[in-house]
Amino acid sequence: MIRTSLLLALGLGLAAMPAFAEEARTALVIHGGAGVIERRALSQQDERAVRKDLDRALDAGHAVLRTGGSALDAVTASIVVLEESPWFNAGKGAVFNAAGGHELDASIMEGQTRRAGAVAGLSTVRSPITLARTVMEHSPHVMMAGAGAEAFADTRPEIARVRPDWFDTDRRREQLEEARRMENAGQAAIPSSYFGTVGAVALDRQGHIAAATSTGGMTNKRFGRVGDAPIIGAGNWADDRCGVSGTGWGEFYIRAAVAHDICARMAYRGDSLAVAAEAVVNGEVVKLGGNGGAIALDREGNIAMPFNTSGMYRAWIKPDGSRGTAVFRDDK
Ligand code: ASP
């Protein structure tokens, strides 16, 4: 009798174990921003260069996951590559603010512990995601901004520093000039062609999820404007069932609490990842008048990448090992 119930309990226990515990399946999804990305405006050469950097970022994160590393290390590794690439609006290649400088925002979150770190308004930290992680791991705080965040960086010798103009690129300066021209002409001040925030969400062999987001914000932003990327629950979120990184018009992502709302719909309503992500990005954000996209991943390794703009730079590796990069809506 005892033996039977023991065997039964063992059997049930095994049956209840998720597949990834046996196969240690991992998944990774990254983005390089949503926005108006038009085929005719993106030369084949530029598109190849963008896809190559997305691939490199995917490789960096996947190398961590493949060798049993944590989701937290994987998203950090992916984001550092994207921050160093001039093609994306994070780190090198960040957009200019109205004063002709850069103010960088980033955040990171570990799902199973709900630890989080965030920084806003940086101008000399080469890798904002690295400082966000340092805030999480080496300070009692979640978020540090501006001069205080820079002062914290001063106390951490491992944080690489650069001159503020290190982030400059000609392409972003032209975008600032165009935004100023449009503003002077009384035209719409928020050109969504300039989104380009980067993000990564990973599932590791232990079944843990982490999410990270890094950005220069929005071209021509002013007055210490902080977007959604460093706001936990708006542009970035991870818990033990779901992780999200957003990209788009940050004010709307804050007002819709996009990243948290996607995961909350799964927790409270039992929505699938795909349904939850779609409802928030193509429902709530649009209803408020905003636009953008998001990447999301759940603990089974399902991936969702909804967006309501003409394109979103994105790349993924699924639990079955299949991978891809895409830019436009009709990319396979
Ligand atoms: N979400 C970013 C912001 O508003 C912009 C972007 O996605 O590129 O700061």
CSV table of N, CA and C and ligand atoms in Angstrom, one decimal, residues 31 33-34 89 105 194-197 215-218 221 225-229 246-251 253, ligand 1:
chain,number,residue,atom,x,y,z
A,31,HIS,N,15.1,43.1,-29.3
A,31,HIS,CA,14.6,44.0,-30.2
A,31,HIS,C,15.6,45.2,-30.3
A,33,GLY,N,14.2,48.2,-31.5
A,33,GLY,CA,13.3,49.3,-31.7
A,33,GLY,C,12.3,49.2,-32.7
A,34,ALA,N,11.1,49.7,-32.4
A,34,ALA,CA,10.0,49.7,-33.4
A,34,ALA,C,9.9,51.1,-34.0
A,89,ASN,N,19.4,53.0,-31.0
A,89,ASN,CA,19.2,54.2,-30.1
A,89,ASN,C,19.5,53.8,-28.6
A,105,ASP,N,18.8,56.1,-20.7
A,105,ASP,CA,18.0,55.4,-19.6
A,105,ASP,C,18.2,53.9,-19.8
A,194,TYR,N,12.2,57.5,-35.3
A,194,TYR,CA,13.4,57.6,-34.5
A,194,TYR,C,13.4,56.7,-33.3
A,195,PHE,N,12.4,55.9,-33.1
A,195,PHE,CA,12.5,54.9,-32.0
A,195,PHE,C,13.7,54.0,-32.3
A,196,GLY,N,14.2,53.3,-31.4
A,196,GLY,CA,15.4,52.5,-31.7
A,196,GLY,C,16.0,51.9,-30.4
A,197,THR,N,15.2,52.1,-29.3
A,197,THR,CA,15.5,51.4,-28.0
A,197,THR,C,15.9,50.0,-28.3
A,215,THR,N,18.1,52.7,-23.7
A,215,THR,CA,17.7,53.7,-24.7
A,215,THR,C,18.4,55.0,-24.6
A,216,GLY,N,18.4,55.8,-25.7
A,216,GLY,CA,18.7,57.2,-25.6
A,216,GLY,C,17.5,58.0,-25.5
A,217,GLY,N,16.3,57.4,-25.5
A,217,GLY,CA,15.0,58.1,-25.3
A,217,GLY,C,14.5,58.6,-26.7
A,218,MET,N,14.0,59.8,-26.7
A,218,MET,CA,13.4,60.2,-28.0
A,218,MET,C,14.1,61.5,-28.5
A,221,LYS,N,14.1,65.4,-27.2
A,221,LYS,CA,13.4,65.4,-25.8
A,221,LYS,C,14.1,66.5,-25.0
A,225,ARG,N,13.6,64.9,-19.5
A,225,ARG,CA,12.5,63.9,-19.8
A,225,ARG,C,13.0,62.4,-19.6
A,226,VAL,N,12.2,61.6,-18.9
A,226,VAL,CA,12.6,60.2,-18.7
A,226,VAL,C,11.5,59.4,-19.4
A,227,GLY,N,11.8,58.4,-20.2
A,227,GLY,CA,10.9,57.6,-20.9
A,227,GLY,C,10.5,56.4,-20.1
A,228,ASP,N,9.9,55.4,-20.8
A,228,ASP,CA,9.5,54.2,-20.2
A,228,ASP,C,10.5,53.2,-19.9
A,229,ALA,N,11.7,53.3,-20.7
A,229,ALA,CA,12.7,52.2,-20.6
A,229,ALA,C,13.2,51.9,-19.2
A,246,GLY,N,9.8,46.8,-23.9
A,246,GLY,CA,9.0,47.6,-24.8
A,246,GLY,C,9.9,48.6,-25.6
A,247,THR,N,9.3,49.1,-26.7
A,247,THR,CA,9.9,50.1,-27.5
A,247,THR,C,8.7,50.9,-28.2
A,248,GLY,N,8.8,52.2,-28.1
A,248,GLY,CA,7.8,53.0,-28.7
A,248,GLY,C,7.7,54.4,-28.0
A,249,TRP,N,6.6,55.0,-28.2
A,249,TRP,CA,6.4,56.4,-27.6
A,249,TRP,C,6.3,56.2,-26.1
A,250,GLY,N,7.4,56.5,-25.4
A,250,GLY,CA,7.5,56.2,-24.0
A,250,GLY,C,6.4,56.7,-23.1
A,251,GLU,N,5.9,57.9,-23.4
A,251,GLU,CA,4.9,58.5,-22.5
A,251,GLU,C,3.7,57.6,-22.4
A,253,TYR,N,3.7,54.3,-23.1
A,253,TYR,CA,4.1,53.1,-22.4
A,253,TYR,C,4.1,53.2,-20.9
B,1,ASP,N1,10.6,54.0,-25.6
B,1,ASP,C1,11.7,54.9,-25.9
B,1,ASP,C2,11.4,56.2,-25.1
B,1,ASP,O1,10.3,56.7,-25.1
B,1,ASP,C3,11.9,55.2,-27.3
B,1,ASP,C4,12.2,54.0,-28.2
B,1,ASP,O2,11.5,53.0,-28.0
B,1,ASP,O3,13.1,54.1,-29.0
B,1,ASP,O4,12.3,56.7,-24.5
